[in-house]
Tab-separated table of C-alpha atoms and ligand atoms in Angstrom:
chain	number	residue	atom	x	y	z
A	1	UNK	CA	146.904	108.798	96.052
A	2	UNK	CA	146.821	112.455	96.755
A	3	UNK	CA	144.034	114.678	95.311
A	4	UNK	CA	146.077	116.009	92.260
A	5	UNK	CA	146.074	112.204	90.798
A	6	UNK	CA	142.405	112.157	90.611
A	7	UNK	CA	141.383	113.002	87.135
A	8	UNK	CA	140.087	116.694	87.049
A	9	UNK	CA	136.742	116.789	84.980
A	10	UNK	CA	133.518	117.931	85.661
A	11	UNK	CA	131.888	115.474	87.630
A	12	UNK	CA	128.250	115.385	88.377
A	13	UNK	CA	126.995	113.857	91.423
A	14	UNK	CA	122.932	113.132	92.367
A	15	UNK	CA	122.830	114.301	96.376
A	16	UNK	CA	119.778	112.576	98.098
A	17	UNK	CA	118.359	114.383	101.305
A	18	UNK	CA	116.783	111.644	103.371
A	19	UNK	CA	116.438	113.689	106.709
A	20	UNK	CA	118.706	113.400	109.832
A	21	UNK	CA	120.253	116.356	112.115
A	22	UNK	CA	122.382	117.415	109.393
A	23	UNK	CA	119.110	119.284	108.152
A	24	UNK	CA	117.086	119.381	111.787
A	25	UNK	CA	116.437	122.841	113.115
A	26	UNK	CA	114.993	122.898	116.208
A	27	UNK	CA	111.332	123.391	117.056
A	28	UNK	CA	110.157	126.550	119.163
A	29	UNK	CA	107.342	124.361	120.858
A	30	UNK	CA	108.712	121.003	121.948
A	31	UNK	CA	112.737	122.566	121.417
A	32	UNK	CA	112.831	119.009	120.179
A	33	UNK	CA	114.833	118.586	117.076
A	34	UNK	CA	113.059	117.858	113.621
A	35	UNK	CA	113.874	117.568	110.321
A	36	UNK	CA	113.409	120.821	107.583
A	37	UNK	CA	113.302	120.334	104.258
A	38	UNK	CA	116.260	120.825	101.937
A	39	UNK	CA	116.084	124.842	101.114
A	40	UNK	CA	116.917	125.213	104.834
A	41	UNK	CA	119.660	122.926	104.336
A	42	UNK	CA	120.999	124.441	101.378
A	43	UNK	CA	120.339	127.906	102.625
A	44	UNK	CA	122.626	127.476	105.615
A	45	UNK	CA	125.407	125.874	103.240
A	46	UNK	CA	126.643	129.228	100.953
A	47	UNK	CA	130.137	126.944	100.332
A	48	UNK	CA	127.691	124.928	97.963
A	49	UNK	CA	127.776	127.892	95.263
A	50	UNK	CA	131.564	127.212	94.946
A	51	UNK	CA	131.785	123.419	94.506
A	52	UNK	CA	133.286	122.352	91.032
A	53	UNK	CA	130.904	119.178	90.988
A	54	UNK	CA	127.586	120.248	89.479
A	55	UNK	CA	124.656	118.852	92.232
A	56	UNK	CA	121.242	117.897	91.260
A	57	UNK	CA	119.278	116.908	94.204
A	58	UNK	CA	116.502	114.891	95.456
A	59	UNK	CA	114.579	115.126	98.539
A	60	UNK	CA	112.250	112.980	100.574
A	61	UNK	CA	109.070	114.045	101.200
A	62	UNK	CA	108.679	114.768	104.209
A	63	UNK	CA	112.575	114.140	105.245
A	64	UNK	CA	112.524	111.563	107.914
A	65	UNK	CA	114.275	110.861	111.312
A	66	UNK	CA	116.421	107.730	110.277
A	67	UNK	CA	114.921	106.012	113.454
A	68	UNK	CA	112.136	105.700	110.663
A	69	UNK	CA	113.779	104.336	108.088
A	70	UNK	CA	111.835	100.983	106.251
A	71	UNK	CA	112.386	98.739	104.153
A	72	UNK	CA	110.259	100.541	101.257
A	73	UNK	CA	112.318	103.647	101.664
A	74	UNK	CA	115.618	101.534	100.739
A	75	UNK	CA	113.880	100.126	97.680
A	76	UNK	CA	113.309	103.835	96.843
A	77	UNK	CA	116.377	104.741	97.198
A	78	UNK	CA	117.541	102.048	94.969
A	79	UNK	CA	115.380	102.954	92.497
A	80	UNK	CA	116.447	106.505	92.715
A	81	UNK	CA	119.643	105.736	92.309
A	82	UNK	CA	119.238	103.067	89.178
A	83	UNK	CA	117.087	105.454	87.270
A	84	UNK	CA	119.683	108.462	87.105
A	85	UNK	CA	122.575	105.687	86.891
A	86	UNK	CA	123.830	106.881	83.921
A	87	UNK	CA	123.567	110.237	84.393
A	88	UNK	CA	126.065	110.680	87.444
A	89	UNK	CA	129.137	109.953	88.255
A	90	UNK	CA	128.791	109.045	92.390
A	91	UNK	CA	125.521	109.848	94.400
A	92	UNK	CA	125.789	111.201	98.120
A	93	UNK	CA	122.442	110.235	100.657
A	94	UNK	CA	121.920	112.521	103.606
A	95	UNK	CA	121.049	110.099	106.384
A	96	UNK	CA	120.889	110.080	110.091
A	97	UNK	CA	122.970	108.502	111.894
A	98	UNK	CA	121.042	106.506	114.118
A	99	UNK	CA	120.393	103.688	111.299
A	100	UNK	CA	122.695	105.179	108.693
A	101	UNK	CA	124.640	101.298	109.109
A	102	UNK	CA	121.581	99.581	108.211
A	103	UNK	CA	120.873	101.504	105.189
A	104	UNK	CA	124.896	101.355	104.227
A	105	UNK	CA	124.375	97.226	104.069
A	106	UNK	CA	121.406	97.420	102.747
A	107	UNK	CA	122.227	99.010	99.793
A	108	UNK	CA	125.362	97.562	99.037
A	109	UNK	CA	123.626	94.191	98.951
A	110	UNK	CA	120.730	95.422	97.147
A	111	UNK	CA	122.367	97.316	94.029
A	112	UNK	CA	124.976	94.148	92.768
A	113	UNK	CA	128.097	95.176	91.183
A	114	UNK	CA	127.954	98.667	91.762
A	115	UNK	CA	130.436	100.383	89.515
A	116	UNK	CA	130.428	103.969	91.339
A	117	UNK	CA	130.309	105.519	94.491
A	118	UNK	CA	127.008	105.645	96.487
A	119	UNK	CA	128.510	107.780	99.813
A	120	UNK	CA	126.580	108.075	103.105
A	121	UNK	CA	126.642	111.085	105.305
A	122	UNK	CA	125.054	113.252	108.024
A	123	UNK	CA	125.852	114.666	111.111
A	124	UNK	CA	126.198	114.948	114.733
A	125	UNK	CA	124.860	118.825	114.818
A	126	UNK	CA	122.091	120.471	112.090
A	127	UNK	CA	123.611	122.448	109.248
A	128	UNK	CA	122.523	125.770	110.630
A	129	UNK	CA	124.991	125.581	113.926
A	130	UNK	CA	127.968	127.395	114.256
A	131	UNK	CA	130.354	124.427	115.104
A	132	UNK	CA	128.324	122.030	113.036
A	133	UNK	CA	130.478	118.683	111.379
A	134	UNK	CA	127.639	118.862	108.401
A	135	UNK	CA	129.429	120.917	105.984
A	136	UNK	CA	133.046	118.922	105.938
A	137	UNK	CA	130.963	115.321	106.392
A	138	UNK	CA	129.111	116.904	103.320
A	139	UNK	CA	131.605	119.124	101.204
A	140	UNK	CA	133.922	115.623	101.829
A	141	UNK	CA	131.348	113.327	100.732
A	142	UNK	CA	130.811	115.225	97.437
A	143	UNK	CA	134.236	114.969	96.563
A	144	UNK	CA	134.902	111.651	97.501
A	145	UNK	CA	131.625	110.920	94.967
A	146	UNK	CA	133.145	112.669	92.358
A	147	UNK	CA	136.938	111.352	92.739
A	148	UNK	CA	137.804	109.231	89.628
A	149	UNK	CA	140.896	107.584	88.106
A	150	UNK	CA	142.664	108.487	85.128
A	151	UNK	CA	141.440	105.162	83.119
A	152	UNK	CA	137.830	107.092	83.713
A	153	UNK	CA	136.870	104.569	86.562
A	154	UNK	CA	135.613	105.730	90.185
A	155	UNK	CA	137.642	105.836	93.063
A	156	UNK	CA	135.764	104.265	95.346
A	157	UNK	CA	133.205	102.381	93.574
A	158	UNK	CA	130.737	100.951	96.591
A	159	UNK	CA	128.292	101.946	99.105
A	160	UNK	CA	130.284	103.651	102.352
A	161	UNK	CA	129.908	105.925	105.221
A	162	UNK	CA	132.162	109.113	105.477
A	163	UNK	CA	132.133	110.826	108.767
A	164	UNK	CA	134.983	113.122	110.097
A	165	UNK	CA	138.097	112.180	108.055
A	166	UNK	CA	137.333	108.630	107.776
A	167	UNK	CA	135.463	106.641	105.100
A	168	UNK	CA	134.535	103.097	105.602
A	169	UNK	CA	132.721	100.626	103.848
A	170	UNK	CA	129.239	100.459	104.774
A	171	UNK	CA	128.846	97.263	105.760
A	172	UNK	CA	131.541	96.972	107.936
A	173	UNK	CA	130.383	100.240	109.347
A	174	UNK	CA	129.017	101.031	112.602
A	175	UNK	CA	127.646	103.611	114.660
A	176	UNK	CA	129.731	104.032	117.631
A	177	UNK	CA	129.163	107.039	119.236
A	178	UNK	CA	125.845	109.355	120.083
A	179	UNK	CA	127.967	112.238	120.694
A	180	UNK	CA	131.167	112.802	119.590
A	181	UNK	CA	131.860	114.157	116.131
A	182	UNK	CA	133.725	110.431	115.128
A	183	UNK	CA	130.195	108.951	114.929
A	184	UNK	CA	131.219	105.700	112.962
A	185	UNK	CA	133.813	103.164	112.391
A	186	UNK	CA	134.768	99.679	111.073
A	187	UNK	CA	136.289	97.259	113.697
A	188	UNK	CA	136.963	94.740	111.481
A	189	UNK	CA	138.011	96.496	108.124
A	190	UNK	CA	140.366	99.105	107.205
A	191	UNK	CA	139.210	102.523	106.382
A	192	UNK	CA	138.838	103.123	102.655
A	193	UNK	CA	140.358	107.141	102.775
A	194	UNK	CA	141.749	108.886	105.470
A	195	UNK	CA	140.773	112.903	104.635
A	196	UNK	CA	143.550	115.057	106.056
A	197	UNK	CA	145.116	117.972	104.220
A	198	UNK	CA	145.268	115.181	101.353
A	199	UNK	CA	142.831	112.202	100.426
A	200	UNK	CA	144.910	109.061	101.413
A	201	UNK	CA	143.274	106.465	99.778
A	202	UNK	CA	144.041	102.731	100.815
A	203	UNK	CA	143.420	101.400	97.655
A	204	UNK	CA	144.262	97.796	98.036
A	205	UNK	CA	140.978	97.356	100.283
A	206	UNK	CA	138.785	99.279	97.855
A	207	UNK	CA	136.419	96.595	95.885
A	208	UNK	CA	137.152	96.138	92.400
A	209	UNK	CA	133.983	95.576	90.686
A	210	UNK	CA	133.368	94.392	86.902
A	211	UNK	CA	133.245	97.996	85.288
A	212	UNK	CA	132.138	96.253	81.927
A	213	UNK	CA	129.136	94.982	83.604
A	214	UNK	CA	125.819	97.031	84.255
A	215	UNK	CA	124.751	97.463	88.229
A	216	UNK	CA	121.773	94.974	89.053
A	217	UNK	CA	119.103	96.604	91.285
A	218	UNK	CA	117.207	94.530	93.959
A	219	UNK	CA	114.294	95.794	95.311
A	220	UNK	CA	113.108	93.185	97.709
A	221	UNK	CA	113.998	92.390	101.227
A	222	UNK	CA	112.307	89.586	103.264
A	223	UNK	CA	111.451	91.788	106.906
A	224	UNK	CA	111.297	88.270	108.964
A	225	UNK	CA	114.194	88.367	110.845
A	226	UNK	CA	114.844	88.717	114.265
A	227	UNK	CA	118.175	89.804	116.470
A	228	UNK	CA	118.475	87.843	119.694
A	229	UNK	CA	121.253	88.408	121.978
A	230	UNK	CA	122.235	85.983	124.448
A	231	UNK	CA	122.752	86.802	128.437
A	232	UNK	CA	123.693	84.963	131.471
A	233	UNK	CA	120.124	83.920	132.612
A	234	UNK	CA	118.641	84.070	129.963
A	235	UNK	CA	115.153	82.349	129.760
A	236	UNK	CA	113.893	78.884	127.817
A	237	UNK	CA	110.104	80.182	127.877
A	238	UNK	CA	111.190	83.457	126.874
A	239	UNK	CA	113.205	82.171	124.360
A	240	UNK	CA	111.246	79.733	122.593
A	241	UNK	CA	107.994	82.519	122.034
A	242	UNK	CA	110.861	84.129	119.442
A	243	UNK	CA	112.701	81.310	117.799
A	244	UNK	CA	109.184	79.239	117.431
A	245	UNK	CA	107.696	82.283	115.791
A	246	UNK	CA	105.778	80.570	112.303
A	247	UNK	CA	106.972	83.369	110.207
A	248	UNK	CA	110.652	83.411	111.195
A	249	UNK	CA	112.965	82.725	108.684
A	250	UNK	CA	116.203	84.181	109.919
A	251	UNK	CA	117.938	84.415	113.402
A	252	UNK	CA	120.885	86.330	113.729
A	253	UNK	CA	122.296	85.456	116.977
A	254	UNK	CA	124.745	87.758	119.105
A	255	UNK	CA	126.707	85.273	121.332
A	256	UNK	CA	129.713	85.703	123.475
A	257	UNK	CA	133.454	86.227	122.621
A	258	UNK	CA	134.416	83.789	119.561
A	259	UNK	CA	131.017	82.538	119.018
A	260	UNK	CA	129.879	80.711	122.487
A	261	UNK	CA	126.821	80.458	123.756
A	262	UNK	CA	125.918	78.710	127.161
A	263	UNK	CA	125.694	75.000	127.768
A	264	UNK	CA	121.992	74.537	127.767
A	265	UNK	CA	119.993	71.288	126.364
A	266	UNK	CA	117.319	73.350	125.559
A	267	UNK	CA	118.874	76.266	123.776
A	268	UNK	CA	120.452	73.831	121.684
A	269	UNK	CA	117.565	71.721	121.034
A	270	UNK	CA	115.634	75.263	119.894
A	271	UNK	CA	117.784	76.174	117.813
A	272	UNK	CA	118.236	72.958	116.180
A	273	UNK	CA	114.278	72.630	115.866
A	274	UNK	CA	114.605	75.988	114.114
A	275	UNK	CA	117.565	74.919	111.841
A	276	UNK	CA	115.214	72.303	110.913
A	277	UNK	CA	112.234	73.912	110.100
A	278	UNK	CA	114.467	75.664	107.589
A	279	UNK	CA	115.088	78.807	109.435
A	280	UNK	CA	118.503	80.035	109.052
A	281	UNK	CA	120.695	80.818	111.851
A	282	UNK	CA	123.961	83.189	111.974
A	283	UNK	CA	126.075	83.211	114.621
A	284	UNK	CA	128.089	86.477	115.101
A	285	UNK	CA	129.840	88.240	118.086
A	286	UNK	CA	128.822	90.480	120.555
A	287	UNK	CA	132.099	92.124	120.397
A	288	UNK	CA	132.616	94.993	118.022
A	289	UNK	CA	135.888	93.405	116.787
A	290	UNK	CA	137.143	90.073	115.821
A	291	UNK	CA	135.702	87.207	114.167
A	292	UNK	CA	133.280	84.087	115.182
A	293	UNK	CA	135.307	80.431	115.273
A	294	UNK	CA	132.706	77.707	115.857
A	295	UNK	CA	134.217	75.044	117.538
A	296	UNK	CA	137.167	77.122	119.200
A	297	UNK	CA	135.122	75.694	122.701
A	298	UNK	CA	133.062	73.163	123.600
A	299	UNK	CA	130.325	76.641	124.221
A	300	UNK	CA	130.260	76.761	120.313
A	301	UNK	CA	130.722	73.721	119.243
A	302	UNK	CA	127.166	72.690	119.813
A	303	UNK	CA	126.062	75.626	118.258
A	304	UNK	CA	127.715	73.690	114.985
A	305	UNK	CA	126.005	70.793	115.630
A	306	UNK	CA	123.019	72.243	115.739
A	307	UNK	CA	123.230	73.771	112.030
A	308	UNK	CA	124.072	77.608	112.918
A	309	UNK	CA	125.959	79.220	110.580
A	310	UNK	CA	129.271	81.481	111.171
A	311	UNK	CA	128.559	84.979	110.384
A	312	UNK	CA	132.652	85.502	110.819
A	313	UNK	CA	133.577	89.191	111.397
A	314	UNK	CA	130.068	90.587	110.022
A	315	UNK	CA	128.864	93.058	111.894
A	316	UNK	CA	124.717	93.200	113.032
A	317	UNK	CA	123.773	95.736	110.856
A	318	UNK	CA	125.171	93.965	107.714
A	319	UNK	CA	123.834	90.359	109.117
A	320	UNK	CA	120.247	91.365	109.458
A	321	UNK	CA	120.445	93.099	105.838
A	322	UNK	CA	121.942	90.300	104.623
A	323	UNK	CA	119.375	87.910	105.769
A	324	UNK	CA	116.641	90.114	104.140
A	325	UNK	CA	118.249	90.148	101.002
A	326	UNK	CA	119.130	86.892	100.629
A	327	UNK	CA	115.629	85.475	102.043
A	328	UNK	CA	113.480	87.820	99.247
A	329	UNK	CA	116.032	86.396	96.383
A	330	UNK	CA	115.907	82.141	97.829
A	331	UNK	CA	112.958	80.241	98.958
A	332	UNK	CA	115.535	77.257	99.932
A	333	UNK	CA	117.352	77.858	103.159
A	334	UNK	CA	120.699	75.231	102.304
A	335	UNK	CA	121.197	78.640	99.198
A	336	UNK	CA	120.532	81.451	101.304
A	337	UNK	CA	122.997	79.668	104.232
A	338	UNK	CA	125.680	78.653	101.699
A	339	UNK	CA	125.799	82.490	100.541
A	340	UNK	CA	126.085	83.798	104.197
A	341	UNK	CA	129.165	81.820	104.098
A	342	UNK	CA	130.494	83.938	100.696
A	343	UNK	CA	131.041	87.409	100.655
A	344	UNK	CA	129.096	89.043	98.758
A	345	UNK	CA	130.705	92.829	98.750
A	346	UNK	CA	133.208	92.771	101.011
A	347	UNK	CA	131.631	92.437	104.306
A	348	UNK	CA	132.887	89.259	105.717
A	349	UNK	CA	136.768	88.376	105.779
A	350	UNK	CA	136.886	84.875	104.028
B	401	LIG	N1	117.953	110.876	115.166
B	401	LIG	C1	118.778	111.350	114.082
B	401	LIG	C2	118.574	110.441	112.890
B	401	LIG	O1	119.109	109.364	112.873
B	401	LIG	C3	120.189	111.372	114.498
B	401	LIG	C4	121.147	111.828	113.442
B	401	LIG	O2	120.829	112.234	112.355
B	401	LIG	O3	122.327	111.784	113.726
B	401	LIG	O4	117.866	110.780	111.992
């Protein structure tokens, strides 16, 4: 679908200034970049004047560094977003990149059945430069928040990333490069819209949600989760200080290839002692693309046996989120590992 097929009507889109380069200038002291609020932003942005979409905004106070992003500030932002529901038709967040992933998953599993777009965006240079992405990633964004159907329904209605040309679904999104302008991508699932000349929209992938059906907010996430790669070498004693950790409640565990992990009695024994003490464990790749097949090789199959779950193509971003979400909502760990095998928005292929 080109941009001629998307109904024209004055949309109205809520654009959320979390902090990130997109709105850094840099400081004279340190010449360390850090965040301004959002008159500087807007100030450096004159295009804004001649969008169609009328733009209320919303700032954080102060705007953060995503490196600082919490738990509490993606409850906020769900709240934000589930107050003025009603009284937008998409919302864009101004994020940084460095955890802009994590927030992505977050949010999609936090606000259920989401029935309009929630877009992510930033940049890889402040606003204020001369050959800075910000003002496409943004200009985009706002359109892609306010693109809707003929039969009155959003485009794209669910939580995704748009960075130079490309906008993915957030949590199958990841950040893959520091420098370049293409800052994100999605391994394992198509893009949603490529933005050329025209908006080529891919609609087939894009979630269908219940439009009849209000959007459920979710404010609590369960923090006690830990990310644990696996290594050659790597150390029992080591180890066993993490997994036997008394508040752990969820492991997600990077392992090699299609799911293996090495041969040891003792890792298996630890994490079946974890399994056990109701802790849940996902096993996903350390490769950015493919999926996780437990019991593929004798390496994984004792990771089976020991109770791990698959977390299939998910990536770590959208596993840890997961977890947090799923461990506020169930107390019992057989619920919260039967729903890591579901997908919940779209971010495991099952
Ligand atoms: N450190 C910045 C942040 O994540 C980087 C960026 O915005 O791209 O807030």
């Amino acid at each position: 679908m080109n941009n001629d097929n998307a109904k024209a009507r004055h949309n109205k889109v809520l654009l959320i200034y979390t902090g990130g380069t997109i709105g850094m200038g840099r400081n004279p002291q340190t010449d360390a970049l850090e965040p301004l609020n959002f008159e500087h932003l807007i100030a450096n942005l004159p295009e804004f004047a001649y969008l169609k979409t009328e733009i209320d905004t919303y700032q954080f106070t102060p705007p953060i560094d995503s490196s600082d992003m919490s738990l509490r500030r993606w409850a906020q932002l769900v709240r934000i977003i589930h107050d003025s529901y009603d009284s937008y038709d998409g919302f864009v967040i101004l994020h940084g990149t460095d955890t802009m992933a994590y927030t992505a998953s977050a949010l999609s599993f936090m606000m259920e059945n989401l029935t309009k777009p929630v877009i992510l965006t930033g940049s890889q240079l402040p606003i204020g430069q001369l050959r800075t992405d910000g003002k496409e990633n943004l200009v985009t964004s706002i359109e892609l928040a306010s693109a809707y159907n003929d039969d009155g329904h959003a485009i794209v209605p669910e939580v995704c990333i748009y960075f130079s040309g490309r906008l993915l679904r957030g949590n199958r999104s990841t950040k893959e490069n520091a420098d370049g302008f293409n800052a994100f991508n999605s391994f394992n699932y198509p893009h949603l819209c490529e933005a050329g000349v025209e908006f080529n929209f891919r609609h087939h992938y894009i979630l269908k949600p219940d439009f009849s059906k209000p959007m459920i907010p979710h404010y609590a996430m369960d923090p006690n989760v830990v990310v644990f790669s696996l290594f050659p070498g790597v150390q029992e004693n080591i180890v066993r200080h993490v997994l036997e950790a008394p508040e752990l409640r969820g492991i997600v565990m990077r392992s090699f290839g299609s799911g293996n992990a090495p041969q040891k009695p003792w890792l298996r024994q630890l994490l079946k002692d974890a399994t056990k003490r109701g802790v849940t464990v996902v096993n996903i790749s350390q490769c950015v693309a493919g999926c996780v097949k437990m019991g593929r090789y004798e390496a994984s199959y004792q990771l089976k046996d020991a109770g791990i779950v698959s977390g299939y193509d998910c990536t770590v971003e959208s596993a840890v989120t997961k977890l947090m979400y799923l461990q506020a909502r169930y107390s019992d760990c057989h619920t919260i590992r039967y729903l890591m095998n579901k997908s919940l928005c779209g971010e495991i292929t099952k």
